[in-house]
Coordinates of C-alpha atoms in Angstrom, one line a residue:
X1 CA 148.7 112.4 -113.4
X2 CA 148.1 109.2 -115.3
X3 CA 150.7 107.1 -117.4
X4 CA 149.5 104.5 -118.8
X5 CA 152.9 101.8 -120.4
X6 CA 153.3 97.8 -121.6
X7 CA 155.6 96.2 -119.3
X8 CA 154.8 97.6 -116.0
X9 CA 154.7 95.4 -113.2
X10 CA 151.2 94.0 -112.4
X11 CA 149.9 90.8 -110.1
X12 CA 147.4 88.5 -110.8
X13 CA 144.0 88.3 -109.4
X14 CA 142.1 85.1 -109.8
X15 CA 138.7 85.4 -108.8
X16 CA 136.7 88.4 -107.5
X17 CA 133.5 87.3 -106.2
X18 CA 132.0 91.1 -104.8
X19 CA 132.9 92.5 -107.3
X20 CA 130.6 92.4 -110.6
X21 CA 134.4 92.9 -112.5
X22 CA 137.7 93.7 -111.1
X23 CA 137.9 97.0 -114.1
X24 CA 135.1 98.8 -112.0
X25 CA 137.0 99.6 -109.8
X26 CA 139.7 101.3 -112.5
X27 CA 139.8 105.3 -112.0
X28 CA 140.7 107.4 -108.6
X29 CA 138.6 107.1 -104.7
X30 CA 139.0 109.9 -103.2
X31 CA 138.4 110.9 -99.4
X32 CA 140.7 110.8 -96.1
X33 CA 143.3 109.1 -94.0
X34 CA 141.6 109.1 -90.4
X35 CA 144.6 109.0 -88.3
X36 CA 142.8 107.2 -84.9
X37 CA 145.5 108.3 -82.4
X38 CA 146.1 111.9 -83.7
X39 CA 142.1 112.5 -84.6
X40 CA 143.1 114.2 -87.7
X41 CA 142.5 114.2 -91.3
X42 CA 144.7 113.9 -94.3
X43 CA 143.1 114.0 -97.8
X44 CA 144.1 111.1 -99.9
X45 CA 143.5 109.9 -103.6
X46 CA 143.5 106.4 -105.2
X47 CA 144.6 105.2 -108.3
X48 CA 143.9 102.2 -109.7
X49 CA 145.3 100.5 -112.9
X50 CA 143.2 97.5 -114.2
X51 CA 144.2 95.4 -116.9
X52 CA 143.9 92.1 -118.2
X53 CA 146.7 89.6 -118.5
X54 CA 145.5 86.1 -120.3
X55 CA 142.5 84.9 -122.3
X56 CA 140.6 84.0 -119.5
X57 CA 137.7 86.5 -117.7
X58 CA 139.4 86.2 -114.5
X59 CA 143.5 87.0 -115.6
X60 CA 142.9 90.3 -114.0
X61 CA 146.0 92.8 -113.0
X62 CA 146.5 95.1 -110.5
X63 CA 148.0 98.2 -109.7
X64 CA 148.0 101.1 -107.1
X65 CA 148.8 104.7 -106.2
X66 CA 148.2 105.7 -103.1
X67 CA 149.0 110.0 -102.5
X68 CA 148.6 111.5 -98.9
X69 CA 148.3 114.8 -98.9
X70 CA 149.1 117.7 -95.5
X71 CA 147.0 120.6 -95.6
X72 CA 144.8 120.6 -99.1
X73 CA 144.7 119.5 -102.4
X74 CA 146.2 123.1 -103.8
X75 CA 149.7 121.3 -101.3
X76 CA 152.9 121.0 -102.8
X77 CA 153.9 118.5 -99.9
X78 CA 152.7 115.1 -100.3
X79 CA 153.8 111.2 -100.0
X80 CA 153.0 108.8 -102.3
X81 CA 153.0 104.8 -102.4
X82 CA 153.1 102.7 -105.2
X83 CA 151.8 99.0 -105.2
X84 CA 152.7 96.9 -108.4
X85 CA 152.4 93.9 -106.1
X86 CA 148.7 94.8 -105.6
X87 CA 147.0 90.8 -104.1
X88 CA 143.2 89.9 -103.2
X89 CA 142.3 86.8 -101.6
X90 CA 139.3 85.2 -102.3
X91 CA 138.6 83.5 -98.8
X92 CA 138.8 86.3 -97.1
X93 CA 137.7 88.9 -99.7
X94 CA 140.4 91.0 -98.9
X95 CA 142.3 93.0 -100.6
X96 CA 146.3 93.5 -99.6
X97 CA 148.4 96.2 -100.6
X98 CA 152.2 95.9 -99.5
X99 CA 155.7 95.5 -100.5
X100 CA 159.2 95.5 -99.3
X101 CA 160.2 98.9 -100.4
X102 CA 156.6 100.8 -99.4
X103 CA 156.2 101.7 -95.7
X104 CA 152.8 101.9 -95.8
X105 CA 150.3 98.3 -95.6
X106 CA 146.2 98.6 -96.8
X107 CA 144.1 95.6 -96.4
X108 CA 140.3 96.4 -97.4
X109 CA 137.3 94.2 -96.3
X110 CA 134.9 96.9 -97.5
X111 CA 135.3 97.6 -101.3
X112 CA 132.6 98.1 -103.8
X113 CA 132.7 100.2 -107.6
X114 CA 131.4 103.3 -105.9
X115 CA 133.7 103.5 -102.1
X116 CA 137.0 102.2 -101.0
X117 CA 137.5 101.6 -97.3
X118 CA 140.9 99.8 -95.8
X119 CA 143.3 100.0 -92.4
X120 CA 146.1 102.0 -93.2
X121 CA 149.4 100.9 -91.1
X122 CA 152.8 102.1 -91.3
X123 CA 156.2 101.2 -90.5
X124 CA 156.9 104.0 -88.4
X125 CA 153.3 104.8 -86.8
X126 CA 151.9 101.2 -86.9
X127 CA 148.1 101.1 -87.0
X128 CA 147.2 104.5 -88.3
X129 CA 143.4 104.6 -88.5
X130 CA 141.1 104.2 -92.2
X131 CA 141.4 105.2 -95.6
X132 CA 137.4 106.1 -96.2
X133 CA 137.6 106.9 -99.9
X134 CA 134.8 107.1 -102.7
X135 CA 135.2 106.9 -106.1
X136 CA 136.3 110.4 -107.8
X137 CA 134.0 113.7 -106.2
X138 CA 135.7 116.0 -103.1
X139 CA 137.3 114.6 -100.0
X140 CA 135.2 115.0 -97.0
X141 CA 136.6 115.5 -93.6
X142 CA 135.5 115.7 -90.6
X143 CA 138.4 115.9 -88.2
X144 CA 141.3 119.0 -89.0
X145 CA 143.2 118.5 -91.5
X146 CA 147.4 117.7 -91.6
X147 CA 149.0 120.4 -92.2
X148 CA 151.9 121.1 -94.4
X149 CA 155.1 121.9 -92.4
X150 CA 156.4 124.7 -94.7
X151 CA 155.2 128.2 -94.5
X152 CA 156.2 131.2 -91.7
X153 CA 155.1 131.0 -87.8
X154 CA 155.3 133.8 -85.3
X155 CA 155.0 133.8 -81.5
X156 CA 157.2 134.2 -78.3
X157 CA 160.4 132.3 -76.8
X158 CA 160.3 133.5 -73.2
X159 CA 158.6 136.9 -74.4
X160 CA 160.9 137.2 -77.3
X161 CA 159.2 138.3 -80.9
X162 CA 160.1 135.0 -82.4
X163 CA 159.9 134.0 -86.5
X164 CA 160.3 130.8 -88.3
X165 CA 160.8 130.1 -91.8
X166 CA 160.2 126.5 -93.5
X167 CA 161.5 125.2 -96.7
X168 CA 160.5 121.6 -97.8
X169 CA 162.0 120.5 -100.9
X170 CA 161.6 117.0 -102.7
X171 CA 165.1 115.2 -102.4
X172 CA 165.6 111.9 -104.0
X173 CA 167.5 110.5 -101.2
X174 CA 165.4 107.8 -99.2
X175 CA 165.7 108.4 -95.3
X176 CA 163.2 106.1 -94.5
X177 CA 165.5 104.1 -93.6
X178 CA 166.6 106.4 -90.0
X179 CA 163.1 106.8 -89.1
X180 CA 161.7 110.0 -91.3
X181 CA 158.3 109.3 -92.9
X182 CA 158.6 112.1 -94.5
X183 CA 161.5 110.8 -96.1
X184 CA 160.5 112.3 -99.5
X185 CA 161.6 115.6 -98.8
X186 CA 163.8 117.8 -97.3
X187 CA 163.3 120.5 -94.4
X188 CA 165.1 123.8 -93.9
X189 CA 164.7 127.1 -92.3
X190 CA 165.9 130.1 -90.3
X191 CA 165.0 131.5 -87.4
X192 CA 164.7 135.2 -86.2
X193 CA 164.4 137.2 -83.0
X194 CA 163.4 141.0 -82.0
X195 CA 164.4 141.6 -78.2
X196 CA 164.4 145.7 -78.8
X197 CA 168.4 145.1 -79.4
X198 CA 169.2 146.8 -82.5
X199 CA 169.4 144.9 -85.7
X200 CA 169.7 146.6 -89.6
X201 CA 169.8 149.9 -87.1
X202 CA 166.4 149.4 -86.1
X203 CA 165.2 147.7 -83.3
X204 CA 161.9 146.8 -84.8
X205 CA 163.8 144.4 -87.6
X206 CA 163.4 140.9 -86.4
X207 CA 167.2 139.2 -86.0
X208 CA 168.6 136.3 -88.1
X209 CA 169.8 133.9 -85.1
X210 CA 169.7 130.5 -86.3
X211 CA 169.7 128.5 -89.4
X212 CA 168.3 125.1 -89.6
X213 CA 170.1 122.5 -92.2
X214 CA 167.7 119.6 -92.0
X215 CA 164.7 118.3 -90.2
X216 CA 162.8 115.1 -89.5
X217 CA 158.9 115.1 -89.4
X218 CA 157.1 112.0 -87.8
X219 CA 153.2 113.3 -89.0
X220 CA 152.4 110.1 -88.0
X221 CA 152.9 111.8 -84.2
X222 CA 153.1 115.1 -85.0
X223 CA 156.4 115.3 -84.3
X224 CA 159.3 117.6 -86.2
X225 CA 162.7 117.8 -85.2
X226 CA 165.3 120.7 -86.6
X227 CA 168.5 120.5 -86.4
X228 CA 170.7 124.1 -86.5
X229 CA 174.2 124.7 -85.4
X230 CA 173.5 126.2 -82.6
X231 CA 170.7 124.5 -81.5
X232 CA 168.3 121.9 -82.3
X233 CA 164.5 122.1 -82.0
X234 CA 161.8 119.6 -81.2
X235 CA 158.7 120.2 -82.1
X236 CA 155.0 119.6 -81.8
X237 CA 152.5 120.2 -84.9
X238 CA 148.8 122.0 -84.2
X239 CA 146.3 122.8 -86.1
X240 CA 147.6 126.3 -86.0
X241 CA 151.3 126.2 -85.8
X242 CA 154.1 125.0 -83.9
X243 CA 154.8 124.2 -79.9
X244 CA 158.7 124.0 -80.0
X245 CA 160.7 123.6 -76.6
X246 CA 157.4 126.1 -75.2
X247 CA 157.7 128.4 -77.9
X248 CA 154.4 128.7 -79.1
X249 CA 155.0 129.7 -82.7
X250 CA 150.6 130.6 -85.3
X251 CA 151.2 129.9 -88.7
X252 CA 151.1 133.4 -90.5
X253 CA 151.9 132.6 -93.9
X254 CA 148.3 131.6 -96.6
X255 CA 148.9 127.3 -96.9
X256 CA 145.2 127.6 -94.8
X257 CA 143.6 130.0 -97.0
X258 CA 140.0 129.5 -97.1
X259 CA 138.0 128.3 -99.3
X260 CA 140.3 125.2 -99.2
X261 CA 140.5 122.2 -102.0
X262 CA 139.1 119.4 -101.3
X263 CA 138.6 118.1 -104.7
X264 CA 141.9 117.1 -106.4
X265 CA 143.0 119.1 -109.2
X266 CA 142.1 118.0 -112.4
X267 CA 142.0 119.2 -116.1
X268 CA 140.1 116.9 -118.6
X269 CA 142.6 115.5 -121.4
X270 CA 141.7 115.5 -124.9
X271 CA 142.8 111.9 -125.3
X272 CA 140.4 109.3 -123.9
X273 CA 140.8 107.8 -120.8
X274 CA 138.7 104.5 -121.4
X275 CA 138.7 101.7 -119.0
X276 CA 140.6 98.3 -120.8
X277 CA 138.6 96.2 -123.3
X278 CA 139.5 92.8 -124.9
X279 CA 142.7 91.9 -125.4
X280 CA 144.6 92.9 -128.8
X281 CA 144.4 90.2 -131.5
X282 CA 147.2 87.9 -131.4
X283 CA 149.7 88.9 -133.9
X284 CA 152.5 88.6 -135.6
X285 CA 156.0 89.6 -133.2
X286 CA 156.7 91.7 -136.3
X287 CA 154.0 93.6 -136.5
X288 CA 154.2 94.3 -132.6
X289 CA 157.9 95.8 -133.1
X290 CA 158.5 99.5 -133.2
X291 CA 158.0 103.3 -132.5
X292 CA 154.8 104.7 -130.3
X293 CA 154.4 107.7 -130.3
X294 CA 152.0 110.4 -128.0
X295 CA 151.4 112.4 -125.3
X296 CA 151.6 112.1 -121.6
X297 CA 148.8 114.3 -120.2
X298 CA 149.5 116.1 -116.8
X299 CA 146.1 116.5 -114.9
X300 CA 147.6 118.8 -112.5
X301 CA 149.1 121.3 -114.9
X302 CA 146.9 121.1 -118.0
X303 CA 149.6 120.5 -120.2
X304 CA 151.1 117.9 -122.5
X305 CA 154.5 116.3 -122.7
X306 CA 155.8 114.4 -125.9
X307 CA 156.1 110.6 -125.0
X308 CA 157.6 107.8 -127.2
X309 CA 157.6 104.1 -126.3
X310 CA 159.6 101.5 -128.2
X311 CA 158.9 98.0 -128.0
X312 CA 160.7 94.9 -128.8
X313 CA 158.9 91.6 -129.1
X314 CA 160.8 87.5 -129.2
X315 CA 160.2 84.8 -129.3
X316 CA 160.3 83.5 -125.7
X317 CA 162.6 80.0 -124.8
X318 CA 160.4 77.4 -124.1
X319 CA 157.9 78.6 -126.8
X320 CA 156.4 75.6 -129.2
X321 CA 154.8 75.5 -132.3
X322 CA 151.8 74.1 -130.7
X323 CA 151.7 76.6 -127.8
X324 CA 153.2 79.8 -129.2
X325 CA 154.6 82.4 -126.5
X326 CA 156.0 85.8 -126.8
X327 CA 157.4 87.9 -124.7
X328 CA 158.0 92.1 -125.0
X329 CA 160.4 94.3 -123.0
X330 CA 159.9 98.5 -123.5
X331 CA 161.4 101.2 -123.0
X332 CA 159.2 104.4 -122.3
X333 CA 160.8 108.4 -123.0
X334 CA 159.1 111.5 -121.9
X335 CA 160.3 114.5 -123.3
X336 CA 161.1 118.1 -122.1
X337 CA 160.1 120.5 -125.0
X338 CA 159.2 118.8 -128.7
X339 CA 160.5 115.0 -129.7
X340 CA 164.2 115.8 -130.5
X341 CA 165.1 118.1 -127.5
X342 CA 167.7 117.8 -125.7
X343 CA 166.1 116.9 -122.4
X344 CA 164.7 113.6 -121.5
X345 CA 163.4 110.8 -119.3
X346 CA 163.6 106.9 -119.2
X347 CA 162.4 104.4 -118.3
X348 CA 162.6 100.6 -119.0
X349 CA 160.1 98.6 -117.7
X350 CA 160.0 94.1 -117.3
X351 CA 159.3 92.8 -119.7
X352 CA 156.2 89.8 -120.1
X353 CA 154.0 87.9 -121.9
X354 CA 152.0 88.7 -124.9
X355 CA 149.3 88.0 -124.8

């Protein structure tokens, strides 16, 4: 989904000699992150939002969101990196995506309105590989994909039939500080075995023999660690499944079912999705204030969500009659149900100059 709110933090880009105008980068680039060490591809999409900050033709702002998917684009497992401090260095013709609260850094010297190639560096994996993206369209992986963690796996452990069921779900806990790049997810699971003994009045049923309360997944090294009360498992992820403490387990759930979805799920919005245009004309402060109502379009679900934004405009402390300066702050609200419902989320944005 795409959200455009005043108050997003942007960084100023003074010149773009390699591009006719930076708003040619506006939109979505789709492709892969090629992991050089493990020789795997990971589906990726990079969304750019470009806007103007001042009156000069070179006063551009740039913010970007990179999403890495596990499995294909239909998978519910993904990592998102938000860059509101994208910088451009004219001397070296380089885009730099880097900020302290994100564990990834991207450097790009190959970009055009139709193509974006960048080096991807991680706090956990060092130099991981290359982002190879093209404007819109479908991804074209050339190597096996990094698959999702969640699913069902079956195999043998010491000649004993074994099943492992893993579940992943989004978490608000920040576990990246303890060495888990799969920080947005919690992992839980259960272990079942059938050694021929009776279980539930049957010798053909799997017996529940263990629970995994949590897990840590370093996908840069294909290493999955599962923590349980009775035992911990250290696993290597493979294209087909898991290898855990000598147990070879094959995925039996449908996460890899063909055909794979290599295009991000999108739906055309009834709301215009135009690139940034000319600056709004200067206006009286009081004419800018007020509540603005509209809709947020969720591309994946093809659903609309009631939204509103409250703007407050005021003279900056250093404003003078000769050089008037206006500041604005904003609070946006997303509603669940109608706009008068009791469930909502509110977002407060940092103040910024106008125009």
